[in-house]
Every structure is written in C-alpha cells, then in structure tokens.
PDB file of N, CA and C in Angstrom:
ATOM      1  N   UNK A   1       4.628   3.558  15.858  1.00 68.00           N
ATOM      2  CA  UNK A   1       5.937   3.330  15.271  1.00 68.00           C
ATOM      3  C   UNK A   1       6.623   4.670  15.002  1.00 68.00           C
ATOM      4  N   UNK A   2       7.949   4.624  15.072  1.00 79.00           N
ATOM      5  CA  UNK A   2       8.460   5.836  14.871  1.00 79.00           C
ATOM      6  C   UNK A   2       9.074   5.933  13.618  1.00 79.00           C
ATOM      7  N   UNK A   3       9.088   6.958  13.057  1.00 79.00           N
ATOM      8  CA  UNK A   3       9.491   7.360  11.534  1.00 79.00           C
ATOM      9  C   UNK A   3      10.386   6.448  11.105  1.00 79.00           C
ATOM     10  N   UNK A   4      11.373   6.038  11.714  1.00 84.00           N
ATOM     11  CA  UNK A   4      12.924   5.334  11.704  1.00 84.00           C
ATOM     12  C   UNK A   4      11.947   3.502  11.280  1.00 84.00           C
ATOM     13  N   UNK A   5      11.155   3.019  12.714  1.00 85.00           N
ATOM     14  CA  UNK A   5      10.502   2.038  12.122  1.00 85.00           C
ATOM     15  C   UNK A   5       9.198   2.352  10.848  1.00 85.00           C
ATOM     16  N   UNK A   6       8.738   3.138  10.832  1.00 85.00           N
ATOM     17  CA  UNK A   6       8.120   3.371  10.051  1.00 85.00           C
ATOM     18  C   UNK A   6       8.755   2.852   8.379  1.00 85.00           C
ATOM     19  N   UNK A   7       9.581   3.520   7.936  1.00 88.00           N
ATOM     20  CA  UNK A   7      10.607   3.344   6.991  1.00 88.00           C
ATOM     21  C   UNK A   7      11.273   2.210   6.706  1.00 88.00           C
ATOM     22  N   UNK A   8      11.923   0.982   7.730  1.00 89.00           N
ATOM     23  CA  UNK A   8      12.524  -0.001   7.699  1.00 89.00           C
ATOM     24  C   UNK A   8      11.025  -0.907   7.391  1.00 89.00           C
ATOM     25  N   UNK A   9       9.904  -0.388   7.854  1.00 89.00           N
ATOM     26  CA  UNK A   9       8.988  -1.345   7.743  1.00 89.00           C
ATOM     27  C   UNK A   9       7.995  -1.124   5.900  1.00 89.00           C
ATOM     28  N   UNK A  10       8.513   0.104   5.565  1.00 89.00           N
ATOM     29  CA  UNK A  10       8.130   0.146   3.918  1.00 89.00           C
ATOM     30  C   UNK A  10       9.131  -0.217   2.925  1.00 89.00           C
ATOM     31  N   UNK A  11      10.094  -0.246   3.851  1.00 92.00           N
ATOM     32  CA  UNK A  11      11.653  -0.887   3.030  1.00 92.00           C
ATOM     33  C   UNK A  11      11.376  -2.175   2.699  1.00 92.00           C
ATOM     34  N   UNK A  12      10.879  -3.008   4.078  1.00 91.00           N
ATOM     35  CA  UNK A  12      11.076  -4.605   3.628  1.00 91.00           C
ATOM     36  C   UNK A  12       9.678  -4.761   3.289  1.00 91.00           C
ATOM     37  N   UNK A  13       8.625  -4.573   3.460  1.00 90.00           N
ATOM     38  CA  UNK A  13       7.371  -4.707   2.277  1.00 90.00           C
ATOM     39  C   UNK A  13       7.825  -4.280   0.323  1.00 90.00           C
ATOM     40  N   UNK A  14       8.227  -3.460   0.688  1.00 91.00           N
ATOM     41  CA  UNK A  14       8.776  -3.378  -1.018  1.00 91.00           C
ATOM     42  C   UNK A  14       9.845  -4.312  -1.651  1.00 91.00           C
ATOM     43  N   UNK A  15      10.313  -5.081  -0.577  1.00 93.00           N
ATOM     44  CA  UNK A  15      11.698  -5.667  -1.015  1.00 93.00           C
ATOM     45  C   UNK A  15      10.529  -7.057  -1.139  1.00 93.00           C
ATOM     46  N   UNK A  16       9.950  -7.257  -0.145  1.00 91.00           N
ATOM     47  CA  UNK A  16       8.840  -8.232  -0.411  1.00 91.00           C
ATOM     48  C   UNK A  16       8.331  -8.665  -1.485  1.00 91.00           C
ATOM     49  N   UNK A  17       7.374  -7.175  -1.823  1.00 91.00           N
ATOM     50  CA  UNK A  17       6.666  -6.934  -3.141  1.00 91.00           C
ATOM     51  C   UNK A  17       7.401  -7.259  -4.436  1.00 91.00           C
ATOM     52  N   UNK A  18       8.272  -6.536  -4.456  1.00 91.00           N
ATOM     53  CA  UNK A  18       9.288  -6.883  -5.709  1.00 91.00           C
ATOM     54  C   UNK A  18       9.882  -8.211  -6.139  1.00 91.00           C
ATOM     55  N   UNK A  19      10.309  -9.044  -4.808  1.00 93.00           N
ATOM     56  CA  UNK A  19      10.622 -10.053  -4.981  1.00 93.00           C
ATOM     57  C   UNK A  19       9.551 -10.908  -5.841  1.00 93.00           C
ATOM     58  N   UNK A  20       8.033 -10.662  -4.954  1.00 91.00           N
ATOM     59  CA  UNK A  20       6.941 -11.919  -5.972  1.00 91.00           C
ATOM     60  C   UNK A  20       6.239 -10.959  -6.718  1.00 91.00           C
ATOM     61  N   UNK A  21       6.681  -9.828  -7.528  1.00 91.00           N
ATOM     62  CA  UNK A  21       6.638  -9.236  -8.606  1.00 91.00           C
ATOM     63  C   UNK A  21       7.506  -9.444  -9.858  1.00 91.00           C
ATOM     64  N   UNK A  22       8.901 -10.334  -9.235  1.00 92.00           N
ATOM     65  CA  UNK A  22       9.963 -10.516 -10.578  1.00 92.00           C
ATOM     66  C   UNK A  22       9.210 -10.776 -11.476  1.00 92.00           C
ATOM     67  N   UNK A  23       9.223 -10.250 -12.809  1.00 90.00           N
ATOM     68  CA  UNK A  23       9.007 -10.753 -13.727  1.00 90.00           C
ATOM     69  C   UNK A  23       7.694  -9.819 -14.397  1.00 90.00           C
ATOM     70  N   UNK A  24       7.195  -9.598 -13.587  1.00 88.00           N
ATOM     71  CA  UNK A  24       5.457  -9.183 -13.655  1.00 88.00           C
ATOM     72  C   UNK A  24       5.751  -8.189 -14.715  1.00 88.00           C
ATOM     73  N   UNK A  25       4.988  -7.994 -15.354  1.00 86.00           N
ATOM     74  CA  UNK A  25       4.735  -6.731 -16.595  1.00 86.00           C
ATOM     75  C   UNK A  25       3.156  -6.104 -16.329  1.00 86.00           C
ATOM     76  N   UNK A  26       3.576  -4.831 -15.515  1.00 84.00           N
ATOM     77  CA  UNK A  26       1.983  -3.886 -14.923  1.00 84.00           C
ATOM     78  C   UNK A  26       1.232  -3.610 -16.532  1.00 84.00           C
ATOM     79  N   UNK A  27      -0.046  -3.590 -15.839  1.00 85.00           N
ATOM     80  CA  UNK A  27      -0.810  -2.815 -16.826  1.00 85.00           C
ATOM     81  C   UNK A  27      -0.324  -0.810 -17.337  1.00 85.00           C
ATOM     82  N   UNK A  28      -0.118  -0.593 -15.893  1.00 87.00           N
ATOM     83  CA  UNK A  28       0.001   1.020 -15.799  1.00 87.00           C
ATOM     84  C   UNK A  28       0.853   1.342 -14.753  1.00 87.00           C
ATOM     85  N   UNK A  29       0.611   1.209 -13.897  1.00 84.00           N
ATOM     86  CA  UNK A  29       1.512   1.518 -12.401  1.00 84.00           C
ATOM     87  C   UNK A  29       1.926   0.412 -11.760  1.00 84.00           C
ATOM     88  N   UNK A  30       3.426   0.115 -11.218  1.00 86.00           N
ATOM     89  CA  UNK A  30       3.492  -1.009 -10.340  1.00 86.00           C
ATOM     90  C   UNK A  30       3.528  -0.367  -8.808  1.00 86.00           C
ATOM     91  N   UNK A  31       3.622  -1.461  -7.892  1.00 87.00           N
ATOM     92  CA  UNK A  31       2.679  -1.493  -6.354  1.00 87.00           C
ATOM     93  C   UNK A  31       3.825  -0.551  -5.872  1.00 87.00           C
ATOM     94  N   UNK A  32       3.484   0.284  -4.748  1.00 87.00           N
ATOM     95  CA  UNK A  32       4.522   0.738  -4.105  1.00 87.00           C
ATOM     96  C   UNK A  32       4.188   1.531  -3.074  1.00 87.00           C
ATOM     97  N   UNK A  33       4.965   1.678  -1.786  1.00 88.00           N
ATOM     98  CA  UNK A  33       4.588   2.437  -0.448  1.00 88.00           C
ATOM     99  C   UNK A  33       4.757   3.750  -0.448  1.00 88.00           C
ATOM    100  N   UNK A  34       4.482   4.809   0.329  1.00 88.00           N
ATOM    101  CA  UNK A  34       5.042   5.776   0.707  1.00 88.00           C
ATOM    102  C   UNK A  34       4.498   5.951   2.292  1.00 88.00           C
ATOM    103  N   UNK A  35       5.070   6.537   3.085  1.00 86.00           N
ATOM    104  CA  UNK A  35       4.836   6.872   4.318  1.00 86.00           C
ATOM    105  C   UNK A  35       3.804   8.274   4.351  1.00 86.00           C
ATOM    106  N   UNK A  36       3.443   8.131   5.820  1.00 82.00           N
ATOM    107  CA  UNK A  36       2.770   9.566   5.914  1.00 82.00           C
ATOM    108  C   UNK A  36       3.319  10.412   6.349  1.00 82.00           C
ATOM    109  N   UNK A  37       4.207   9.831   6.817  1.00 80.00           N
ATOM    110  CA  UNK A  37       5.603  10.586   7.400  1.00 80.00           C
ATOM    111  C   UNK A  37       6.091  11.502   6.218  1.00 80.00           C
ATOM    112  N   UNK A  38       6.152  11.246   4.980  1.00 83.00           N
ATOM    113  CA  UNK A  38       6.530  11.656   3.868  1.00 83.00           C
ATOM    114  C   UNK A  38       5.487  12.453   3.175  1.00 83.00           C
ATOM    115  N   UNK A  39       4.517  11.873   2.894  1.00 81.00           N
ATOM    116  CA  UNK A  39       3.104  12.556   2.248  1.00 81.00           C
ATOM    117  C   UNK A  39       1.722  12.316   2.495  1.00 81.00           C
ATOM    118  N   UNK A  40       0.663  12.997   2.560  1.00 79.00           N
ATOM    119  CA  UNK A  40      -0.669  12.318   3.252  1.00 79.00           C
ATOM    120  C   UNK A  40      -1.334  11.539   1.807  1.00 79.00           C
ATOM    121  N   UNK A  41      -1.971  10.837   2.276  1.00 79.00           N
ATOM    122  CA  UNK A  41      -2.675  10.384   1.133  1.00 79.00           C
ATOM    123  C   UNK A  41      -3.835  11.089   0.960  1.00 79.00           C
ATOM    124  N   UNK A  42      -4.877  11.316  -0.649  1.00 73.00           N
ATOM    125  CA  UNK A  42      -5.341  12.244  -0.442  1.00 73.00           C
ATOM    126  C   UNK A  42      -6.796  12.092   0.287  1.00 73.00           C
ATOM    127  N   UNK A  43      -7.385  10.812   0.814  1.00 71.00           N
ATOM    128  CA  UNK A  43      -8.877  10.647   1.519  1.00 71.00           C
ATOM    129  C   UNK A  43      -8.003  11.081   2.887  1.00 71.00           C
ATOM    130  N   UNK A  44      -7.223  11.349   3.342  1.00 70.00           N
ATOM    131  CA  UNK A  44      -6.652  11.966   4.878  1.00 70.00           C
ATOM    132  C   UNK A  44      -7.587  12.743   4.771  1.00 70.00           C
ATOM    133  N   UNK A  45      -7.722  14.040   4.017  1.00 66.00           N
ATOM    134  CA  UNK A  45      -8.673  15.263   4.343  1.00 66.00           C
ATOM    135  C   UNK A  45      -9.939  14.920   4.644  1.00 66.00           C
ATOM    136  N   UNK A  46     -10.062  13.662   3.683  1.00 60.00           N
ATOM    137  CA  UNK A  46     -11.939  13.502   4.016  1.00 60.00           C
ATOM    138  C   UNK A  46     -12.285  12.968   5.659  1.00 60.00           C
ATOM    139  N   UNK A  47     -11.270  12.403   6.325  1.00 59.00           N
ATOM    140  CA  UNK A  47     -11.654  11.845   7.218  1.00 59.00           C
ATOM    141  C   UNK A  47     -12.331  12.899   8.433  1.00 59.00           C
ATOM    142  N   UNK A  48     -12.958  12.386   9.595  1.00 54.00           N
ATOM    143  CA  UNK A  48     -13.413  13.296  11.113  1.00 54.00           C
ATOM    144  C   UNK A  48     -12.151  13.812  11.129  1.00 54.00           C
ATOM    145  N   UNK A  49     -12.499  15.122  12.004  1.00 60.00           N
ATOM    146  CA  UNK A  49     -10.809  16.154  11.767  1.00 60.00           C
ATOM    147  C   UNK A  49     -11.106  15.453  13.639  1.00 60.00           C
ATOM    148  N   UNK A  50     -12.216  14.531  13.537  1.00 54.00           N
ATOM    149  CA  UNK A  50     -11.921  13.989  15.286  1.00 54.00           C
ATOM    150  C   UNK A  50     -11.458  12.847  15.467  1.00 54.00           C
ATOM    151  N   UNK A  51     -11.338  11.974  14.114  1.00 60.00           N
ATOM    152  CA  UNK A  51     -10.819  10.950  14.458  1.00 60.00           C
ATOM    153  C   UNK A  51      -8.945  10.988  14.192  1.00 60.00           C
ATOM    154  N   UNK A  52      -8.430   9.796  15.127  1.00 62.00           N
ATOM    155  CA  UNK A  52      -6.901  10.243  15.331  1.00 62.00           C
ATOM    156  C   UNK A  52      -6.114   8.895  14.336  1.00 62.00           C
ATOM    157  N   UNK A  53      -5.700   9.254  13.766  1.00 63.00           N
ATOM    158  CA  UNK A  53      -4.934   8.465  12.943  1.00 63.00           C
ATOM    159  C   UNK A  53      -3.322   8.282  12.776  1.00 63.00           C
ATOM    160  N   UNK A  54      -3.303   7.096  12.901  1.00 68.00           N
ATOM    161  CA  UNK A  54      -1.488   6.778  13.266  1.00 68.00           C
ATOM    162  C   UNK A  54      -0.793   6.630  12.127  1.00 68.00           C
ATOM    163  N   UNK A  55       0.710   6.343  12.300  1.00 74.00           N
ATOM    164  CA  UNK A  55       1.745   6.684  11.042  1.00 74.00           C
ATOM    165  C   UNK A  55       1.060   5.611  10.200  1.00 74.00           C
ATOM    166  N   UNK A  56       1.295   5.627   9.049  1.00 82.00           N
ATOM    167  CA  UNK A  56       0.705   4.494   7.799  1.00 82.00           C
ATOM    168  C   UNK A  56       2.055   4.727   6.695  1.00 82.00           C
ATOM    169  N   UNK A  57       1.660   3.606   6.177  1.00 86.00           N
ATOM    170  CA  UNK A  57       1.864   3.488   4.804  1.00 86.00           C
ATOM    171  C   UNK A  57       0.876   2.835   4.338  1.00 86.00           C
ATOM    172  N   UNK A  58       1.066   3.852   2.814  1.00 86.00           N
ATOM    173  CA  UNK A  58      -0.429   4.202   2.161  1.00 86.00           C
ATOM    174  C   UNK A  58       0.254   3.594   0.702  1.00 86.00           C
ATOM    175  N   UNK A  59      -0.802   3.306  -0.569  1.00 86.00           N
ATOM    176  CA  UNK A  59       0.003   3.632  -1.653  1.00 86.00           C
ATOM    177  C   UNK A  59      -1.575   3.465  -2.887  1.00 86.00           C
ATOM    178  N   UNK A  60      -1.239   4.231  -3.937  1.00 82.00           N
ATOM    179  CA  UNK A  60      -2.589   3.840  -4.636  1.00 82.00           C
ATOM    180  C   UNK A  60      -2.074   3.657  -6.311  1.00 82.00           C
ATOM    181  N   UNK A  61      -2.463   2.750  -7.097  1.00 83.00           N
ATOM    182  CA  UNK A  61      -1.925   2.388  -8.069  1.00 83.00           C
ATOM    183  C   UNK A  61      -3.190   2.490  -9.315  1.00 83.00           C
ATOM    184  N   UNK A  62      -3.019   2.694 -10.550  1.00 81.00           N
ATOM    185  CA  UNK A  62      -3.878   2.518 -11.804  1.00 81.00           C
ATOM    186  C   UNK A  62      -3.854   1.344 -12.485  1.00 81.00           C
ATOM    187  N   UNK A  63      -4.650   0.636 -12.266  1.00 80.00           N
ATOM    188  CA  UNK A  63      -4.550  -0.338 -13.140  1.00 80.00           C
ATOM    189  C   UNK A  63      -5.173  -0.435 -14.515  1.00 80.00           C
ATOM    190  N   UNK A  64      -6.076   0.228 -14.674  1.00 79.00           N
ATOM    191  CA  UNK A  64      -6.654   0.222 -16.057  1.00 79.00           C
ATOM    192  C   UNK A  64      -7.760  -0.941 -16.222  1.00 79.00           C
ATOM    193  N   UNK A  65      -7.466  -1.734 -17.093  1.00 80.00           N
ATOM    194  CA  UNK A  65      -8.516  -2.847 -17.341  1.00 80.00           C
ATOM    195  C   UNK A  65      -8.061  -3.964 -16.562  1.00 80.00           C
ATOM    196  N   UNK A  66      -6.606  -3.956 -16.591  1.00 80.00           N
ATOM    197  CA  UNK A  66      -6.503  -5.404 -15.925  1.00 80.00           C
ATOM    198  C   UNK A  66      -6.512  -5.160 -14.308  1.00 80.00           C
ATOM    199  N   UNK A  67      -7.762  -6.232 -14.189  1.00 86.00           N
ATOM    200  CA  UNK A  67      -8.147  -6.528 -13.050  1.00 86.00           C
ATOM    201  C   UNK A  67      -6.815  -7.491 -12.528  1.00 86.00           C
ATOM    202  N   UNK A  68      -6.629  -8.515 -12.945  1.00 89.00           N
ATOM    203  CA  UNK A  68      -5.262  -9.069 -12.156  1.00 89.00           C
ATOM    204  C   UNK A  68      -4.258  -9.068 -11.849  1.00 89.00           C
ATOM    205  N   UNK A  69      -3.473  -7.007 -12.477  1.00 87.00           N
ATOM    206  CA  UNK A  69      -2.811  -6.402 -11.202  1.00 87.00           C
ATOM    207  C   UNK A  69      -3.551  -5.794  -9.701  1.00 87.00           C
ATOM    208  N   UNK A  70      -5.174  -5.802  -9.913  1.00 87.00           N
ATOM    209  CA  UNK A  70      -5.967  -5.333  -9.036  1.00 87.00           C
ATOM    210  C   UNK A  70      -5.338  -7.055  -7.866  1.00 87.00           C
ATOM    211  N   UNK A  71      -5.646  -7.712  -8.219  1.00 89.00           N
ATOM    212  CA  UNK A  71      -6.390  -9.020  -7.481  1.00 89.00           C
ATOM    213  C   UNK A  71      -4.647  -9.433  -6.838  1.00 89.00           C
ATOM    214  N   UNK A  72      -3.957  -9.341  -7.685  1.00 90.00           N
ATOM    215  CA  UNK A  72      -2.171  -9.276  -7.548  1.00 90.00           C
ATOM    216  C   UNK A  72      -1.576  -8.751  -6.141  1.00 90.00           C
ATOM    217  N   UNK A  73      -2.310  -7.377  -6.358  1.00 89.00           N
ATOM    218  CA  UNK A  73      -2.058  -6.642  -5.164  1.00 89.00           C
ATOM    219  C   UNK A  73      -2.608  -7.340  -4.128  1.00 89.00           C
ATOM    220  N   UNK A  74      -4.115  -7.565  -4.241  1.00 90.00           N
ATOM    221  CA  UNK A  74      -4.889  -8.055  -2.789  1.00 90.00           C
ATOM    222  C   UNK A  74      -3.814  -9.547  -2.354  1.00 90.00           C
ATOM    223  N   UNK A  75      -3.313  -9.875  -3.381  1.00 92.00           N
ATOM    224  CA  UNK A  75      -3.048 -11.077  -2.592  1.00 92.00           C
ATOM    225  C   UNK A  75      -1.363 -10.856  -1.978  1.00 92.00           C
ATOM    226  N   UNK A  76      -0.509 -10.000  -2.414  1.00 92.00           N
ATOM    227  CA  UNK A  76       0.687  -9.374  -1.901  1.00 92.00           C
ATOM    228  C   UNK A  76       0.169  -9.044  -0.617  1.00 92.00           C
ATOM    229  N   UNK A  77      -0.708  -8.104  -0.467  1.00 91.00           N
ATOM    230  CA  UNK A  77      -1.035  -7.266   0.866  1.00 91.00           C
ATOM    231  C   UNK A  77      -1.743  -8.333   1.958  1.00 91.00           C
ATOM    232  N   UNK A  78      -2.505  -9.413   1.584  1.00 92.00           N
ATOM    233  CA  UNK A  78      -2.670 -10.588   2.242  1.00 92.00           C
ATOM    234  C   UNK A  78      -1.137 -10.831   2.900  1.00 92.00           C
ATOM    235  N   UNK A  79      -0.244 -11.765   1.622  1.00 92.00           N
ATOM    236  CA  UNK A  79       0.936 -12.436   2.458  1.00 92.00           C
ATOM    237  C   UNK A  79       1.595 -11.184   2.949  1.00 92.00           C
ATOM    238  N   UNK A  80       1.576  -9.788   2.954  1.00 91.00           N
ATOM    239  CA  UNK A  80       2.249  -8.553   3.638  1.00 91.00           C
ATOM    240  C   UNK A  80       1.639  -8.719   4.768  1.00 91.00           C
ATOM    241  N   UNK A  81       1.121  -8.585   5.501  1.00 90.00           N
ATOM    242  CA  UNK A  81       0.477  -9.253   6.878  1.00 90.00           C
ATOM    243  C   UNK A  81       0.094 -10.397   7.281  1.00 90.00           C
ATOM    244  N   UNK A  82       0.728 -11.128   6.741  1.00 92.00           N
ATOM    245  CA  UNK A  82       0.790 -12.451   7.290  1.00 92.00           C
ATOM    246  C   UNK A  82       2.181 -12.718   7.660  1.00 92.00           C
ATOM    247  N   UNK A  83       3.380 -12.200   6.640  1.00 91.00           N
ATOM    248  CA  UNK A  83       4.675 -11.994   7.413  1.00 91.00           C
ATOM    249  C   UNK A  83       5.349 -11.480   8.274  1.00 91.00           C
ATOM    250  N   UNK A  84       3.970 -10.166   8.195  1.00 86.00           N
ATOM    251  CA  UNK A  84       4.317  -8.927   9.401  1.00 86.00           C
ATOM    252  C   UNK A  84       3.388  -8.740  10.109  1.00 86.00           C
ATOM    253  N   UNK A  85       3.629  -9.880  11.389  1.00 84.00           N
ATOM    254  CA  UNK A  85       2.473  -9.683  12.370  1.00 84.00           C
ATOM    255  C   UNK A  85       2.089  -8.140  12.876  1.00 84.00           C
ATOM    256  N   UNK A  86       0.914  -8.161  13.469  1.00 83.00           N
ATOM    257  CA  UNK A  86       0.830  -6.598  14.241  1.00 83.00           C
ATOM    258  C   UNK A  86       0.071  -5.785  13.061  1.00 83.00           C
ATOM    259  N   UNK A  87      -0.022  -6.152  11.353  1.00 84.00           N
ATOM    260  CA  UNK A  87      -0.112  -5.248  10.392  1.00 84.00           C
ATOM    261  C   UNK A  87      -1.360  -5.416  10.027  1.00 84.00           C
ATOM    262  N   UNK A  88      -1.953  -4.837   9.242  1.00 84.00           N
ATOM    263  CA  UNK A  88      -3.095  -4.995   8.593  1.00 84.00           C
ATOM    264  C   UNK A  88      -3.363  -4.368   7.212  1.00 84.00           C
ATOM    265  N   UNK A  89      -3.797  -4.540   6.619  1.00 86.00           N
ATOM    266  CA  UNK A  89      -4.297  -3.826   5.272  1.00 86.00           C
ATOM    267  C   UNK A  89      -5.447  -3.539   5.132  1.00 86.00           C
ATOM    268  N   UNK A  90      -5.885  -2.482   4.026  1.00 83.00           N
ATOM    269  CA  UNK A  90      -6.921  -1.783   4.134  1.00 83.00           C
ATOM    270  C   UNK A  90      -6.760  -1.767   2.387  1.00 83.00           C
ATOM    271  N   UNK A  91      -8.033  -2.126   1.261  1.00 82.00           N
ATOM    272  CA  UNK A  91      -7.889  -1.623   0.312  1.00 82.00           C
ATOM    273  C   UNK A  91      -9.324  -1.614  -0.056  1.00 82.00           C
ATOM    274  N   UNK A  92      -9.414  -0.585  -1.536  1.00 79.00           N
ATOM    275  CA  UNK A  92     -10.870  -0.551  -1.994  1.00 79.00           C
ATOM    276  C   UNK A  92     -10.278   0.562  -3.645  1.00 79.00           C
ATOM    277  N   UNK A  93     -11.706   0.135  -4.401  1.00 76.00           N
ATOM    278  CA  UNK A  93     -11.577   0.133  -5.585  1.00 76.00           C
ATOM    279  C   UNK A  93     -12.620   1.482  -5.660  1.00 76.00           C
ATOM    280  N   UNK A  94     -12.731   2.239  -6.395  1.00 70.00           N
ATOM    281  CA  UNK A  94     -12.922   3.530  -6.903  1.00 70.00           C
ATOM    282  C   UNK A  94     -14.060   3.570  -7.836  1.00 70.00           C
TER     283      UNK A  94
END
C-alpha cells in the first residue's frame, strides 16, 4: 500500500473505532493508529534486520487493571478485519 492508501486506511479504522467507542470511558489510554510511515513502533528494532516488513499500522495502548478495554480492543480489531478484507491483526499483552 502506498502512504496515500496507507493513511485513508488508518483514517477509516479510527472513524470505525470511535464510532463503537461512543460513549466508552478508558481506563488510561483510548485505541488509536499510527502509521509506519509516520513512526516505527518500538519491537521494529527487535525484529531479523533479514526479515522484510511492509507499511503497517501499529498502535499500543495502557490499560491498567481493566482488562475490558484489553478484550474491547480484541474485539474492535476482530470486526476491523472483517470490514476490511485483505487485513489482519496482530496483538499481544506484555
């Protein structure tokens, strides 16, 4: 994808997100994208400097105790690829 789609495609995931977020009150951080186009995320460094990795959007949030902005997210990023064929998600807990 090119930067241009890259961007239109973190535009309407957030417009997504927000929509079945109305209302929500976060523990600490609410959900949100950024491109790599824009900034690396910081496990980029850890990865093989051999393996090749394509444009993303990345994003990492604090939740604190409550687990059901954790579980919130998994299920946003579920229906986020289910609306946007071709996509996939990737998440994990710390």
């Amino acid at each position: 994808a090119t930067e241009h789609e890259q961007e239109g495609l973190r535009l309407l995931a957030l417009e997504v997100a927000a929509t079945a977020a109305r209302g929500r009150i976060w523990q600490r951080e609410c959900f949100t994208l950024t491109s790599s186009a824009v900034a690396r995320p910081s496990w980029w460094q850890r990865r093989s400097k051999d393996a090749e990795v394509g444009p993303l959007l990345w994003g990492s949030t604090v939740f604190g105790d409550n687990v059901e902005d954790e579980w919130f997210i998994v299920a946003l990023l579920m229906h986020l690829t289910h609306l946007l064929p071709g996509t996939t998600a990737r998440m994990w807990d710390n």
